[in-house]
Each structure stands twice: as structure tokens, then as C-alpha cells.
C-alpha positions as YAML, in Angstrom:
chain: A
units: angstrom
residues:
- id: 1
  name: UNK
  ca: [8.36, 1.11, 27.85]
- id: 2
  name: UNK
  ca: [6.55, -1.52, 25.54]
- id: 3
  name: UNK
  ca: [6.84, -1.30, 21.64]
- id: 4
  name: UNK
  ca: [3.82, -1.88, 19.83]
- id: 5
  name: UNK
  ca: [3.21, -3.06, 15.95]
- id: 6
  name: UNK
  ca: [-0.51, -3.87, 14.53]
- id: 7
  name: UNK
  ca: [-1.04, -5.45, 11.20]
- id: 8
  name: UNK
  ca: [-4.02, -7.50, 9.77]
- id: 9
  name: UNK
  ca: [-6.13, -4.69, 8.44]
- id: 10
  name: UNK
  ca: [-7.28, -4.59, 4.86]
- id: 11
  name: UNK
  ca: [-10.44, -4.07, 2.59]
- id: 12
  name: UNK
  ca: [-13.12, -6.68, 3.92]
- id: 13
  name: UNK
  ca: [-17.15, -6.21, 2.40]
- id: 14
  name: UNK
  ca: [-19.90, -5.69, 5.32]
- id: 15
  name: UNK
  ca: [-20.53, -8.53, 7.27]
- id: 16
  name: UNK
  ca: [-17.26, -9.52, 7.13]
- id: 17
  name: UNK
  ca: [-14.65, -10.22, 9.40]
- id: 18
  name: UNK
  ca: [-11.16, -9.55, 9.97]
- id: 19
  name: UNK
  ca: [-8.52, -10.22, 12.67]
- id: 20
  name: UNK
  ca: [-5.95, -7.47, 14.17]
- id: 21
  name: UNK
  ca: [-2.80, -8.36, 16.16]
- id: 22
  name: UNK
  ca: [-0.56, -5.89, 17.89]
- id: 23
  name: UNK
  ca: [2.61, -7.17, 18.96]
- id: 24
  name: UNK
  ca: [4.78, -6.06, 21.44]
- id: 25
  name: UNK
  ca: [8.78, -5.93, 21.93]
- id: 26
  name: UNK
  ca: [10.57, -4.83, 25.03]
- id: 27
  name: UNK
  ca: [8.37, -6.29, 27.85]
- id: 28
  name: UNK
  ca: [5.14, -8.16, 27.92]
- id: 29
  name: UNK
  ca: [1.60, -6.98, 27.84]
- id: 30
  name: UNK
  ca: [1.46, -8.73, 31.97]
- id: 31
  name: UNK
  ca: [1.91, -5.33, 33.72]
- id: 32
  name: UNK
  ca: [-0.33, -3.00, 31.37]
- id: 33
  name: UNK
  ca: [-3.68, -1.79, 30.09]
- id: 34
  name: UNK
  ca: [-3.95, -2.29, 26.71]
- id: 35
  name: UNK
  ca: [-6.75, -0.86, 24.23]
- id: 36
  name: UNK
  ca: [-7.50, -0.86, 20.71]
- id: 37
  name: UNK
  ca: [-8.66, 2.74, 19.54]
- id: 38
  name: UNK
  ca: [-9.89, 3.66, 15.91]
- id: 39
  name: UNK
  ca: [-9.40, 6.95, 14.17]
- id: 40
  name: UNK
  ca: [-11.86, 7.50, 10.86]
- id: 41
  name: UNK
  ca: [-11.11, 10.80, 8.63]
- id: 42
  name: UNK
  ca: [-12.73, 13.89, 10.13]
- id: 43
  name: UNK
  ca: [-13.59, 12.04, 13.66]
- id: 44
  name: UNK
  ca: [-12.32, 11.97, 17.06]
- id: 45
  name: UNK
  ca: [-9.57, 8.87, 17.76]
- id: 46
  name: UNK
  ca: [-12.09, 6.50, 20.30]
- id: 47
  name: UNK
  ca: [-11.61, 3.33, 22.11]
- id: 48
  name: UNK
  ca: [-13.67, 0.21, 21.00]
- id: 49
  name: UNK
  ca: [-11.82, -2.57, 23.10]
- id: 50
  name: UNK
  ca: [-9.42, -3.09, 26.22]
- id: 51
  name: UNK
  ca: [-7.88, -5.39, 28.25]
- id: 52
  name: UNK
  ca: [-6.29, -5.34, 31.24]
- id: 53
  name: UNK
  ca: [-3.57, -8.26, 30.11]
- id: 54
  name: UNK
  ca: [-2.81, -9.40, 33.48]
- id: 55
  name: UNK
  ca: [-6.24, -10.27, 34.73]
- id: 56
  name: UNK
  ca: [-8.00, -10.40, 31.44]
- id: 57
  name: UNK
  ca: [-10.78, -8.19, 32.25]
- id: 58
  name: UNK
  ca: [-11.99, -6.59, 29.23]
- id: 59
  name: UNK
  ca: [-14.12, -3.63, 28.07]
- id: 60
  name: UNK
  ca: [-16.13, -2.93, 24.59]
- id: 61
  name: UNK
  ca: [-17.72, -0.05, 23.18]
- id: 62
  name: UNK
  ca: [-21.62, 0.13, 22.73]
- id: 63
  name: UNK
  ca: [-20.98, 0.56, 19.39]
- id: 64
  name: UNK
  ca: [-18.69, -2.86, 18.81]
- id: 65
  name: UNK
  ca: [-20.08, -4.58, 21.97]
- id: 66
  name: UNK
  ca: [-21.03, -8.60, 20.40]
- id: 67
  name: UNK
  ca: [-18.78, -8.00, 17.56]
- id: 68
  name: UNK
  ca: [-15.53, -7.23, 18.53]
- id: 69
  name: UNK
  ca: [-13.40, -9.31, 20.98]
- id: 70
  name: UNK
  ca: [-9.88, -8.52, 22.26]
- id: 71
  name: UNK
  ca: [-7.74, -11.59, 22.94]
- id: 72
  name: UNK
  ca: [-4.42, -12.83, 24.20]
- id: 73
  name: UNK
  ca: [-2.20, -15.08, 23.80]
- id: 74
  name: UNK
  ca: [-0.61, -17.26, 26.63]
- id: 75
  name: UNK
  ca: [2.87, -15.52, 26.63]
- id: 76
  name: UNK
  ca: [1.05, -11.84, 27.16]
- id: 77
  name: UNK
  ca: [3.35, -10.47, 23.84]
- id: 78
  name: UNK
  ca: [0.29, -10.39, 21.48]
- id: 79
  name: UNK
  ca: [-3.29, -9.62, 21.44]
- id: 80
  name: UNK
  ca: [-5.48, -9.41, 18.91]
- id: 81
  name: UNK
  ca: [-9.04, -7.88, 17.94]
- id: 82
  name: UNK
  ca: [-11.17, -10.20, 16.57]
- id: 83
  name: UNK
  ca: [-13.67, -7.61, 14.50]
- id: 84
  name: UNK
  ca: [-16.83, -9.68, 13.73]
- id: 85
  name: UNK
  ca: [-19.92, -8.02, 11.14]
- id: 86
  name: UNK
  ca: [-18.44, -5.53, 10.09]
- id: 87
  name: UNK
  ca: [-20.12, -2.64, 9.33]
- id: 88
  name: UNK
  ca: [-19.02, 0.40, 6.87]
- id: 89
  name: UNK
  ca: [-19.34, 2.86, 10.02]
- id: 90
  name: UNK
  ca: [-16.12, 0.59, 11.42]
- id: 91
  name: UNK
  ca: [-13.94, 1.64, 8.25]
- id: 92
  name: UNK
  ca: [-11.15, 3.46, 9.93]
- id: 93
  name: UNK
  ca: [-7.20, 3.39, 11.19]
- id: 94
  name: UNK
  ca: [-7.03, 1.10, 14.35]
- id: 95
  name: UNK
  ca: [-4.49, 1.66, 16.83]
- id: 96
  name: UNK
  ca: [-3.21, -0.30, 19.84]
- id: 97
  name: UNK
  ca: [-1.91, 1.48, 22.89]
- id: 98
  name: UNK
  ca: [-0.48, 0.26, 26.32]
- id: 99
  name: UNK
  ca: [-0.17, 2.25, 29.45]
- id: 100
  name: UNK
  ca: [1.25, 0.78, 32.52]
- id: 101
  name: UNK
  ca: [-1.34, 2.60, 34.94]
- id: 102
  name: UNK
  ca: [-4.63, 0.98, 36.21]
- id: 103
  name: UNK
  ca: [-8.12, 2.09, 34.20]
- id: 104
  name: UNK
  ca: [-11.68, 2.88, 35.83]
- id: 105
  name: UNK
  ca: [-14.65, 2.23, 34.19]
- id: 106
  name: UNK
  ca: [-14.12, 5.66, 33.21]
- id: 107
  name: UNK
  ca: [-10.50, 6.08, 31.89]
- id: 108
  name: UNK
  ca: [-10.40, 3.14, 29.88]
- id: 109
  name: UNK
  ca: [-10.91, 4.85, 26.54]
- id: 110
  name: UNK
  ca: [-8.72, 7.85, 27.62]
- id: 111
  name: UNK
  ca: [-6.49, 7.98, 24.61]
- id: 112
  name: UNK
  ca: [-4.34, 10.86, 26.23]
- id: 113
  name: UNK
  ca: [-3.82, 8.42, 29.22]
- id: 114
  name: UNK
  ca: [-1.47, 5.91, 26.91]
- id: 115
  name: UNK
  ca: [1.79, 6.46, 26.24]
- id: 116
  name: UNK
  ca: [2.63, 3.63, 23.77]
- id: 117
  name: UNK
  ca: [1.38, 3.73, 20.49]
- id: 118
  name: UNK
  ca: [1.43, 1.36, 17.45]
- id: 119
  name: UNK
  ca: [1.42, 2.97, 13.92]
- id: 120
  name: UNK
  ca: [-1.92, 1.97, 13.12]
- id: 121
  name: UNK
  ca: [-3.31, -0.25, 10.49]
- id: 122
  name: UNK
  ca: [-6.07, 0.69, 8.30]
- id: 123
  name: UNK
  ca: [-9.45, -1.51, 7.91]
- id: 124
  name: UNK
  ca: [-11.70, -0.40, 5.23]
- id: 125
  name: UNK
  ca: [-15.49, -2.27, 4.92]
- id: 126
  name: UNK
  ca: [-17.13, -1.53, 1.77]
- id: 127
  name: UNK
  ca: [-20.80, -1.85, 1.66]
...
């Protein structure tokens, strides 16, 4: 089972942009689904980007679709979420999670169908 660790969060003002990694120990990203989710106080953990690392197929969120972009890198051990404009409403902890098992258009942002987990690292956009 993959290991995952996120850094590159921080306090960034809106229209900003910062840039997320999530790095992973014990096998390569090749064989899973990987998504970024976001947790803000009081709210519901939700997917905003995934890839599936093997074929590169992503999928965004309406509500980060044109800003955010999940990418790779060639050896498949760390992707990254390139957050573009940021917006206050996108102040929150982000997460990374892997699962080994094929998405649908409709599982992708499944968080109880991921069983690795980062720890999370927090972005905060002041306004």
C-alpha cells in the first residue's frame, strides 16, 4: 500500500497561486487513482482533482475546473496540484489519497473509496 506526504500549502492573497506536491514511498503512483480532496472547517471533505497516474486521464471539480491542474512527474512518485486564482472559498486542508481500484465518472470523488491518505496540508487565501 502506497505512503503519501503533501506539503506546499501556506497563506497566499486571492488571485494567487500556489503549488501542492504529494509524494509517495512504497510503490509508484503507475497502478492507482489518485485525487486531491479539500476539507474547510464545518464542511464536508470533497474532491477537486484526480488522476488516474497510469493513463493520465484527469478529472476537476466545477468549482476548480480552469484553475486547478493535477500533474505528474515522469517517474509516477509525485504529483502535484497546481492551484491557479485562488479564491478565499478554496482556503482549506488539502489531502491526497490513492486507491488502487478503477474510478467512474461517478466514484472519482468518493473519499470513502481511498484507502491511502496523506496528512494534509493547509492552504489559507486571504482576501
Amino acid at each position: 500500500q502506497v505512503q503519501l506526504v503533501e506539503s506546499g500549502g501556506g497563506l497566499v492573497q486571492a488571485g494567487g497561486s500556489l503549488r501542492l506536491s504529494c509524494v509517495a514511498s512504497g510503490d509508484t503512483f503507475r497502478r492507482y487513482s489518485v485525487a486531491w480532496f479539500r476539507q474547510a472547517p464545518g464542511k464536508e471533505r470533497e474532491g477537486v482533482a484526480g488522476i488516474y497516474a497510469g493513463g493520465g486521464m484527469t478529472r476537476y471539480a466545477d468549482s476548480v475546473r480552469g484553475r486547478f491542474y493535477i500533474l505528474q512527474d515522469g517517474a509516477k512518485t509525485t504529483l502535484y496540484l497546481q492551484m491557479n486564482n485562488l479564491k478565499p472559498e478554496d482556503t482549506a486542508m488539502y489531502y491526497c489519497a490513492a486507491d488502487g481500484r478503477a474510478k467512474s465518472s461517478s466514484t472519482w470523488f468518493d473519499k470513502n473509496l481511498y484507502n491511502s491518505w496523506g496528512q494534509g496540508t493547509p492552504v489559507t487565501v486571504s482576501s
